[in-house]
Amino acid sequence: QGRGTFVASPRIEQRLNRLTGFTQDMRVRGQRPGARVLQKEIVPAPYPVARALELEAGDSVVLLKRLRLSDEEPVAIETAHLPEALCPGLLEEITEDSSLYAVLASSFDIIPTRAEQQVEAVLCPAAEANVLGVQKGAPMLHMYRVTYSSGDFPFEYTESFYRGDRYVFHVELRNGGTKKKPQR
């Protein structure tokens, strides 16, 4: 009360029936994608990452953590893990505004063909709140995704936090049966 009028930015609607990367998704919407690299290094794969990527715990993985921007506004934090053996030298090719999927396709011939994704509503942890510019405990969409290339080979394990005030996920559900005209 007493602070004036605020206009909320429209939410970004992401369809979950197509496999796209963040950069491609923003460009389709006419928005300018961006990123700030928060962390990039080679690390031993933690057990959940190793299991998802069909590696041994401790195998080397590329860790790429980025703040994702839409028209310069922070909207998500993505932490991707990729087997280092599949993409040696990836860290040198990633810049602030690189599309990870474009770099993987052009330099390593890795093209995503499908993904398994899990989304849950959570309260924003303090560390992510500071980076995203929201209050601790703000509503977030927390996502885990395993992405597969041709041959059904898992090449990426990603954990993301999407701002609940800026993102909405859209899913189209269909009945598996045949279509029939309704009876009157």
Coordinates of N, CA and C in Angstrom, one line a residue:
Q1 N 0.8 -1.2 0.0 CA 0.0 0.0 0.0 C 0.9 1.2 0.0
G2 N 0.5 2.2 -0.8 CA 1.2 3.5 -0.8 C 2.5 3.5 -1.7
R3 N 2.6 2.5 -2.5 CA 3.8 2.4 -3.4 C 3.5 2.7 -4.8
G4 N 2.3 3.0 -5.2 CA 2.0 3.3 -6.6 C 1.5 2.0 -7.3
T5 N 1.5 2.2 -8.6 CA 1.0 1.1 -9.5 C 2.2 0.4 -10.2
F6 N 2.1 -0.9 -10.2 CA 3.1 -1.7 -10.8 C 2.5 -2.5 -12.0
V7 N 3.2 -2.6 -13.1 CA 2.7 -3.4 -14.2 C 3.5 -4.7 -14.3
A8 N 2.8 -5.9 -14.1 CA 3.5 -7.1 -14.2 C 3.9 -7.5 -15.6
S9 N 5.1 -8.0 -15.8 CA 5.4 -8.5 -17.2 C 4.6 -9.7 -17.5
P10 N 4.2 -9.9 -18.8 CA 3.5 -11.0 -19.2 C 4.3 -12.3 -19.0
R11 N 3.6 -13.4 -18.6 CA 4.3 -14.6 -18.4 C 4.7 -15.2 -19.7
I12 N 5.8 -16.0 -19.7 CA 6.3 -16.7 -20.8 C 5.7 -18.1 -20.8
E13 N 5.0 -18.4 -21.8 CA 4.3 -19.7 -21.9 C 5.2 -20.7 -22.7
Q14 N 5.6 -21.8 -22.1 CA 6.4 -22.8 -22.8 C 5.6 -24.0 -22.9
R15 N 5.5 -24.5 -24.2 CA 4.8 -25.7 -24.5 C 5.7 -26.9 -24.2
L16 N 5.2 -27.9 -23.5 CA 6.0 -29.0 -23.1 C 5.8 -30.2 -24.1
N17 N 5.2 -30.0 -25.2 CA 5.0 -31.1 -26.2 C 6.1 -31.0 -27.3
R18 N 7.0 -30.0 -27.2 CA 8.1 -29.9 -28.2 C 9.4 -29.8 -27.5
L19 N 10.4 -30.4 -28.0 CA 11.8 -30.3 -27.4 C 12.5 -29.2 -28.0
T20 N 12.7 -28.1 -27.2 CA 13.4 -26.9 -27.7 C 14.4 -26.5 -26.6
G21 N 15.4 -25.8 -26.9 CA 16.2 -25.2 -25.9 C 15.7 -23.8 -25.6
F22 N 16.3 -23.2 -24.6 CA 15.8 -21.9 -24.1 C 16.0 -20.8 -25.2
T23 N 17.2 -20.8 -25.8 CA 17.5 -19.8 -26.8 C 16.5 -19.8 -28.0
Q24 N 16.2 -21.0 -28.5 CA 15.3 -21.2 -29.6 C 13.9 -20.8 -29.1
D25 N 13.5 -21.2 -27.9 CA 12.2 -20.9 -27.4 C 11.9 -19.4 -27.3
M26 N 12.9 -18.6 -26.8 CA 12.8 -17.2 -26.7 C 12.7 -16.5 -28.0
R27 N 13.5 -16.9 -29.0 CA 13.5 -16.3 -30.3 C 12.2 -16.5 -31.0
V28 N 11.6 -17.7 -30.9 CA 10.3 -18.0 -31.5 C 9.2 -17.0 -30.9
R29 N 9.4 -16.6 -29.7 CA 8.4 -15.6 -29.1 C 8.8 -14.2 -29.4
G30 N 9.8 -13.9 -30.1 CA 10.2 -12.6 -30.5 C 10.9 -11.9 -29.3
Q31 N 11.4 -12.7 -28.4 CA 12.2 -12.1 -27.2 C 13.7 -12.3 -27.4
R32 N 14.5 -11.5 -26.8 CA 15.9 -11.6 -26.9 C 16.4 -12.5 -25.8
P33 N 16.9 -13.7 -26.2 CA 17.5 -14.6 -25.1 C 18.9 -14.1 -24.7
G34 N 19.2 -14.4 -23.5 CA 20.5 -14.1 -23.0 C 20.9 -15.0 -21.8
A35 N 22.1 -14.9 -21.4 CA 22.6 -15.8 -20.3 C 23.8 -15.1 -19.7
R36 N 24.0 -15.4 -18.4 CA 25.2 -15.1 -17.7 C 25.7 -16.4 -17.1
V37 N 26.9 -16.7 -17.4 CA 27.5 -18.0 -16.9 C 27.8 -17.8 -15.5
L38 N 27.3 -18.6 -14.6 CA 27.5 -18.5 -13.2 C 28.6 -19.5 -12.8
Q39 N 28.7 -20.6 -13.5 CA 29.7 -21.6 -13.2 C 29.9 -22.5 -14.4
K40 N 31.2 -22.8 -14.8 CA 31.4 -23.8 -15.8 C 32.8 -24.4 -15.5
E41 N 32.7 -25.8 -15.4 CA 33.9 -26.5 -15.0 C 33.7 -28.0 -15.3
I42 N 34.7 -28.8 -15.2 CA 34.7 -30.2 -15.3 C 34.6 -30.7 -13.8
V43 N 33.7 -31.6 -13.5 CA 33.5 -32.1 -12.1 C 33.2 -33.6 -12.2
P44 N 33.5 -34.3 -11.0 CA 33.0 -35.7 -11.0 C 31.5 -35.7 -10.9
A45 N 30.9 -36.7 -11.6 CA 29.5 -36.8 -11.7 C 28.9 -37.2 -10.3
P46 N 28.0 -36.4 -9.7 CA 27.3 -36.9 -8.5 C 26.5 -38.1 -8.9
Y47 N 26.1 -38.9 -7.9 CA 25.3 -40.1 -8.2 C 24.1 -39.9 -9.0
P48 N 23.2 -38.9 -8.7 CA 22.0 -38.8 -9.5 C 22.3 -38.4 -10.9
V49 N 23.3 -37.6 -11.2 CA 23.7 -37.2 -12.5 C 24.2 -38.4 -13.3
A50 N 25.1 -39.2 -12.6 CA 25.7 -40.4 -13.2 C 24.6 -41.4 -13.6
R51 N 23.7 -41.6 -12.7 CA 22.6 -42.5 -12.9 C 21.8 -42.1 -14.2
A52 N 21.4 -40.8 -14.2 CA 20.6 -40.3 -15.3 C 21.3 -40.4 -16.6
L53 N 22.6 -40.2 -16.6 CA 23.4 -40.2 -17.9 C 24.1 -41.5 -18.2
E54 N 23.7 -42.5 -17.4 CA 24.3 -43.9 -17.5 C 25.8 -43.9 -17.5
L55 N 26.3 -43.2 -16.5 CA 27.8 -43.1 -16.2 C 28.1 -43.8 -14.9
E56 N 29.3 -43.9 -14.6 CA 29.8 -44.3 -13.3 C 29.9 -43.1 -12.4
A57 N 29.5 -43.2 -11.1 CA 29.6 -42.1 -10.2 C 31.1 -41.7 -10.2
G58 N 31.3 -40.4 -10.3 CA 32.7 -39.9 -10.3 C 33.3 -39.7 -11.7
D59 N 32.6 -40.2 -12.8 CA 33.1 -39.9 -14.2 C 33.0 -38.4 -14.4
S60 N 33.9 -37.9 -15.2 CA 33.9 -36.5 -15.5 C 32.7 -36.0 -16.3
V61 N 32.1 -34.9 -15.8 CA 31.0 -34.3 -16.6 C 31.3 -32.8 -16.7
V62 N 30.8 -32.2 -17.7 CA 30.8 -30.8 -17.9 C 29.7 -30.2 -17.0
L63 N 29.9 -29.2 -16.2 CA 28.9 -28.6 -15.4 C 28.8 -27.1 -16.0
L64 N 27.6 -26.8 -16.4 CA 27.4 -25.5 -17.0 C 26.1 -24.9 -16.3
K65 N 26.4 -23.9 -15.4 CA 25.3 -23.2 -14.7 C 25.1 -21.8 -15.2
R66 N 23.9 -21.5 -15.7 CA 23.7 -20.2 -16.3 C 22.4 -19.5 -15.7
L67 N 22.5 -18.2 -15.6 CA 21.3 -17.4 -15.4 C 20.7 -17.1 -16.8
R68 N 19.4 -17.5 -17.0 CA 18.8 -17.3 -18.3 C 18.0 -16.0 -18.3
L69 N 18.1 -15.2 -19.3 CA 17.5 -13.9 -19.4 C 16.6 -13.9 -20.6
S70 N 15.5 -13.2 -20.5 CA 14.6 -12.9 -21.5 C 14.4 -11.4 -21.6
D71 N 14.9 -10.8 -22.7 CA 14.9 -9.3 -22.9 C 15.6 -8.7 -21.6
E72 N 16.7 -9.2 -21.3 CA 17.6 -8.7 -20.2 C 17.0 -9.0 -18.8
E73 N 15.9 -9.6 -18.7 CA 15.3 -9.9 -17.3 C 15.5 -11.3 -16.9
P74 N 16.0 -11.6 -15.7 CA 16.3 -12.9 -15.2 C 15.0 -13.7 -15.1
V75 N 15.0 -14.9 -15.7 CA 13.8 -15.7 -15.7 C 14.0 -17.1 -15.2
A76 N 15.3 -17.6 -15.2 CA 15.6 -19.0 -14.8 C 17.0 -19.2 -14.5
I77 N 17.3 -20.2 -13.7 CA 18.7 -20.7 -13.5 C 18.7 -22.1 -14.0
E78 N 19.6 -22.4 -14.9 CA 19.7 -23.8 -15.4 C 21.1 -24.3 -15.1
T79 N 21.1 -25.5 -14.6 CA 22.4 -26.2 -14.3 C 22.4 -27.5 -15.1
A80 N 23.3 -27.5 -16.2 CA 23.3 -28.7 -17.0 C 24.6 -29.5 -16.7
H81 N 24.5 -30.8 -16.8 CA 25.6 -31.7 -16.7 C 25.6 -32.5 -18.0
L82 N 26.8 -32.6 -18.6 CA 27.0 -33.4 -19.8 C 28.2 -34.3 -19.7
P83 N 28.2 -35.5 -20.2 CA 29.5 -36.3 -20.1 C 30.6 -35.7 -20.9
E84 N 31.7 -35.5 -20.2 CA 32.9 -34.8 -20.8 C 33.4 -35.6 -22.0
A85 N 33.3 -36.9 -22.0 CA 33.8 -37.7 -23.1 C 33.0 -37.5 -24.4
L86 N 31.8 -37.0 -24.3 CA 31.0 -36.7 -25.5 C 31.3 -35.4 -26.1
C87 N 31.7 -34.4 -25.2 CA 31.9 -33.1 -25.7 C 33.2 -32.4 -25.2
P88 N 34.4 -33.0 -25.4 CA 35.6 -32.4 -24.9 C 35.8 -31.0 -25.5
G89 N 36.2 -30.1 -24.7 CA 36.4 -28.7 -25.1 C 35.1 -27.9 -25.2
L90 N 34.0 -28.4 -24.7 CA 32.7 -27.7 -24.7 C 32.8 -26.4 -24.0
L91 N 33.5 -26.4 -22.8 CA 33.6 -25.1 -22.0 C 34.2 -24.0 -22.8
E92 N 35.2 -24.3 -23.6 CA 35.8 -23.2 -24.4 C 34.9 -22.6 -25.4
E93 N 33.9 -23.4 -25.9 CA 33.0 -22.9 -26.9 C 31.8 -22.2 -26.4
I94 N 31.5 -22.3 -25.2 CA 30.3 -21.7 -24.6 C 30.6 -20.3 -24.2
T95 N 29.9 -19.3 -24.7 CA 30.0 -17.9 -24.4 C 28.7 -17.5 -23.7
E96 N 28.6 -16.3 -23.2 CA 27.5 -15.8 -22.5 C 26.2 -16.1 -23.2
D97 N 26.1 -15.8 -24.5 CA 24.9 -16.0 -25.2 C 24.8 -17.2 -26.2
S98 N 25.7 -18.1 -25.9 CA 25.6 -19.3 -26.8 C 24.4 -20.2 -26.5
S99 N 23.9 -20.8 -27.6 CA 22.9 -21.8 -27.4 C 23.6 -23.1 -27.2
L100 N 23.4 -23.8 -26.1 CA 24.1 -25.0 -25.8 C 23.8 -26.0 -26.9
Y101 N 22.5 -26.1 -27.3 CA 22.1 -27.1 -28.3 C 22.7 -26.8 -29.7
A102 N 22.9 -25.5 -30.0 CA 23.5 -25.2 -31.3 C 25.0 -25.6 -31.3
V103 N 25.7 -25.3 -30.2 CA 27.1 -25.7 -30.0 C 27.2 -27.2 -30.1
L104 N 26.4 -27.9 -29.4 CA 26.4 -29.4 -29.4 C 26.2 -29.9 -30.8
A105 N 25.3 -29.4 -31.5 CA 25.0 -29.8 -32.9 C 26.1 -29.5 -33.8
S106 N 26.7 -28.3 -33.8 CA 27.7 -27.9 -34.8 C 29.1 -28.5 -34.5
S107 N 29.4 -28.6 -33.2 CA 30.8 -29.0 -32.9 C 30.9 -30.5 -32.5
F108 N 29.8 -31.1 -32.0 CA 29.9 -32.5 -31.5 C 28.9 -33.4 -32.2
D109 N 28.1 -32.9 -33.1 CA 27.1 -33.7 -33.8 C 26.1 -34.4 -32.8
I110 N 25.8 -33.7 -31.8 CA 24.8 -34.2 -30.8 C 23.5 -33.4 -31.0
I111 N 22.5 -34.0 -31.3 CA 21.2 -33.4 -31.6 C 20.1 -34.0 -30.7
P112 N 19.4 -33.2 -29.9 CA 18.4 -33.7 -29.0 C 17.2 -34.3 -29.8
T113 N 16.8 -35.5 -29.4 CA 15.7 -36.1 -30.1 C 14.5 -36.3 -29.2
R114 N 14.7 -36.4 -27.9 CA 13.6 -36.5 -26.9 C 14.1 -36.2 -25.5
A115 N 13.2 -35.9 -24.6 CA 13.6 -35.6 -23.2 C 12.5 -36.1 -22.3
E116 N 12.9 -36.4 -21.1 CA 12.0 -36.8 -20.0 C 12.2 -35.6 -19.0
Q117 N 11.0 -35.1 -18.6 CA 11.1 -33.9 -17.8 C 10.1 -34.0 -16.6
Q118 N 10.5 -33.5 -15.5 CA 9.7 -33.5 -14.3 C 9.6 -32.1 -13.8
V119 N 8.4 -31.6 -13.5 CA 8.3 -30.2 -13.0 C 7.5 -30.2 -11.7
E120 N 8.0 -29.5 -10.7 CA 7.3 -29.4 -9.4 C 7.3 -27.9 -9.0
A121 N 6.3 -27.6 -8.2 CA 6.2 -26.2 -7.6 C 7.0 -26.2 -6.3
V122 N 7.9 -25.2 -6.1 CA 8.7 -25.1 -4.9 C 8.8 -23.7 -4.4
L123 N 9.2 -23.5 -3.2 CA 9.5 -22.1 -2.8 C 11.0 -21.9 -3.1
C124 N 11.3 -20.7 -3.5 CA 12.7 -20.4 -4.0 C 13.7 -20.4 -2.8
P125 N 14.7 -21.2 -3.0 CA 15.8 -21.2 -2.0 C 16.5 -19.8 -2.0
A126 N 17.2 -19.5 -0.9 CA 17.9 -18.2 -0.8 C 18.9 -18.0 -1.9
A127 N 19.7 -18.9 -2.2 CA 20.8 -18.7 -3.2 C 20.2 -18.4 -4.6
E128 N 19.2 -19.1 -5.0 CA 18.6 -18.8 -6.3 C 17.8 -17.5 -6.3
A129 N 17.2 -17.2 -5.1 CA 16.4 -15.9 -5.0 C 17.4 -14.7 -5.2
N130 N 18.6 -14.8 -4.7 CA 19.5 -13.7 -4.8 C 19.9 -13.5 -6.3
V131 N 20.1 -14.6 -7.0 CA 20.5 -14.5 -8.4 C 19.3 -14.0 -9.3
L132 N 18.1 -14.5 -9.0 CA 17.0 -14.2 -9.9 C 16.3 -12.9 -9.5
G133 N 16.7 -12.3 -8.4 CA 16.2 -11.0 -8.0 C 14.7 -11.1 -7.5
V134 N 14.5 -12.2 -6.8 CA 13.1 -12.4 -6.1 C 13.4 -12.7 -4.7
Q135 N 12.3 -12.7 -3.9 CA 12.4 -12.9 -2.5 C 12.6 -14.4 -2.2
K136 N 13.3 -14.7 -1.2 CA 13.4 -16.1 -0.7 C 12.0 -16.6 -0.4
G137 N 11.7 -17.8 -0.9 CA 10.3 -18.3 -0.7 C 9.3 -18.0 -1.8
A138 N 9.7 -17.2 -2.8 CA 8.8 -16.9 -3.9 C 8.5 -18.2 -4.6
P139 N 7.3 -18.3 -5.3 CA 7.0 -19.5 -6.0 C 7.9 -19.7 -7.2
M140 N 8.3 -20.9 -7.3 CA 9.2 -21.3 -8.4 C 8.7 -22.6 -9.1
L141 N 9.1 -22.8 -10.3 CA 8.9 -24.1 -11.0 C 10.2 -24.7 -11.1
H142 N 10.4 -25.9 -10.4 CA 11.6 -26.6 -10.3 C 11.5 -27.8 -11.3
M143 N 12.5 -27.9 -12.2 CA 12.5 -28.8 -13.2 C 13.7 -29.7 -13.3
Y144 N 13.5 -31.0 -13.6 CA 14.6 -31.9 -13.9 C 14.4 -32.4 -15.3
R145 N 15.4 -32.5 -16.1 CA 15.3 -33.0 -17.4 C 16.5 -33.8 -17.8
V146 N 16.2 -35.0 -18.5 CA 17.2 -35.8 -19.1 C 16.9 -35.7 -20.6
T147 N 17.9 -35.3 -21.4 CA 17.7 -35.2 -22.8 C 18.6 -36.3 -23.5
Y148 N 17.9 -36.8 -24.6 CA 18.5 -37.9 -25.3 C 18.8 -37.5 -26.7
S149 N 19.9 -38.1 -27.3 CA 20.2 -37.9 -28.7 C 19.8 -39.2 -29.5
S150 N 20.1 -39.2 -30.8 CA 19.7 -40.3 -31.6 C 20.3 -41.6 -31.0
G151 N 19.7 -42.7 -31.1 CA 20.1 -43.9 -30.5 C 19.6 -44.0 -29.1
D152 N 18.8 -43.0 -28.7 CA 18.2 -43.0 -27.3 C 19.3 -42.9 -26.2
F153 N 20.4 -42.1 -26.5 CA 21.5 -42.0 -25.6 C 21.4 -40.7 -24.8
P154 N 21.4 -40.9 -23.4 CA 21.2 -39.6 -22.6 C 22.5 -38.8 -22.6
F155 N 22.4 -37.5 -23.0 CA 23.6 -36.7 -23.1 C 23.5 -35.5 -22.2
E156 N 22.4 -35.2 -21.6 CA 22.3 -34.0 -20.7 C 21.3 -34.2 -19.6
Y157 N 21.8 -33.8 -18.4 CA 20.9 -33.8 -17.2 C 20.9 -32.4 -16.7
T158 N 19.7 -31.8 -16.7 CA 19.5 -30.4 -16.3 C 18.6 -30.2 -15.1
E159 N 19.0 -29.4 -14.2 CA 18.1 -29.0 -13.1 C 17.9 -27.5 -13.3
S160 N 16.6 -27.0 -13.3 CA 16.3 -25.6 -13.5 C 15.3 -25.1 -12.5
F161 N 15.5 -23.8 -12.2 CA 14.5 -23.0 -11.4 C 13.9 -21.9 -12.3
Y162 N 12.6 -22.0 -12.5 CA 12.0 -21.0 -13.3 C 11.1 -20.1 -12.4
R163 N 11.2 -18.8 -12.6 CA 10.4 -17.9 -11.8 C 8.9 -18.2 -12.1
G164 N 8.2 -18.4 -11.0 CA 6.7 -18.7 -11.1 C 5.9 -17.5 -11.5
D165 N 6.4 -16.3 -11.3 CA 5.7 -15.1 -11.7 C 6.0 -14.8 -13.2
R166 N 6.9 -15.5 -13.8 CA 7.3 -15.2 -15.2 C 7.1 -16.3 -16.2
Y167 N 6.8 -17.5 -15.7 CA 6.7 -18.7 -16.5 C 5.5 -19.5 -16.2
V168 N 4.9 -20.0 -17.3 CA 3.8 -21.0 -17.2 C 4.1 -22.1 -18.2
F169 N 3.9 -23.3 -17.8 CA 4.2 -24.4 -18.8 C 2.8 -24.9 -19.3
H170 N 2.8 -25.2 -20.6 CA 1.5 -25.6 -21.2 C 1.7 -27.0 -21.8
V171 N 0.7 -27.8 -21.5 CA 0.8 -29.2 -21.9 C -0.6 -29.5 -22.6
E172 N -0.5 -30.1 -23.8 CA -1.7 -30.6 -24.4 C -1.8 -32.1 -24.1
L173 N -3.0 -32.5 -23.6 CA -3.2 -33.9 -23.3 C -4.2 -34.5 -24.3
R174 N -4.0 -35.7 -24.7 CA -5.0 -36.3 -25.6 C -5.3 -37.7 -25.1
N175 N -6.6 -38.0 -25.4 CA -7.0 -39.4 -25.1 C -6.4 -40.3 -26.1
G176 N -5.9 -41.4 -25.7 CA -5.2 -42.4 -26.5 C -6.1 -43.1 -27.5
G177 N -7.5 -43.0 -27.3 CA -8.4 -43.7 -28.2 C -8.6 -43.0 -29.5
T178 N -9.4 -43.6 -30.3 CA -9.7 -43.0 -31.6 C -10.7 -41.9 -31.4
K179 N -10.7 -41.0 -32.4 CA -11.6 -39.9 -32.4 C -12.9 -40.3 -33.0
K180 N -14.0 -40.0 -32.3 CA -15.3 -40.2 -32.7 C -16.1 -39.0 -32.6
K181 N -17.0 -38.8 -33.5 CA -17.9 -37.7 -33.4 C -18.9 -37.9 -32.3
P182 N -19.1 -36.8 -31.5 CA -20.1 -37.0 -30.3 C -21.5 -37.4 -30.8
Q183 N -22.1 -38.2 -30.1 CA -23.5 -38.6 -30.4 C -24.5 -37.6 -29.8
R184 N -25.5 -37.3 -30.5 CA -26.5 -36.3 -30.0 C -27.8 -37.1 -29.6

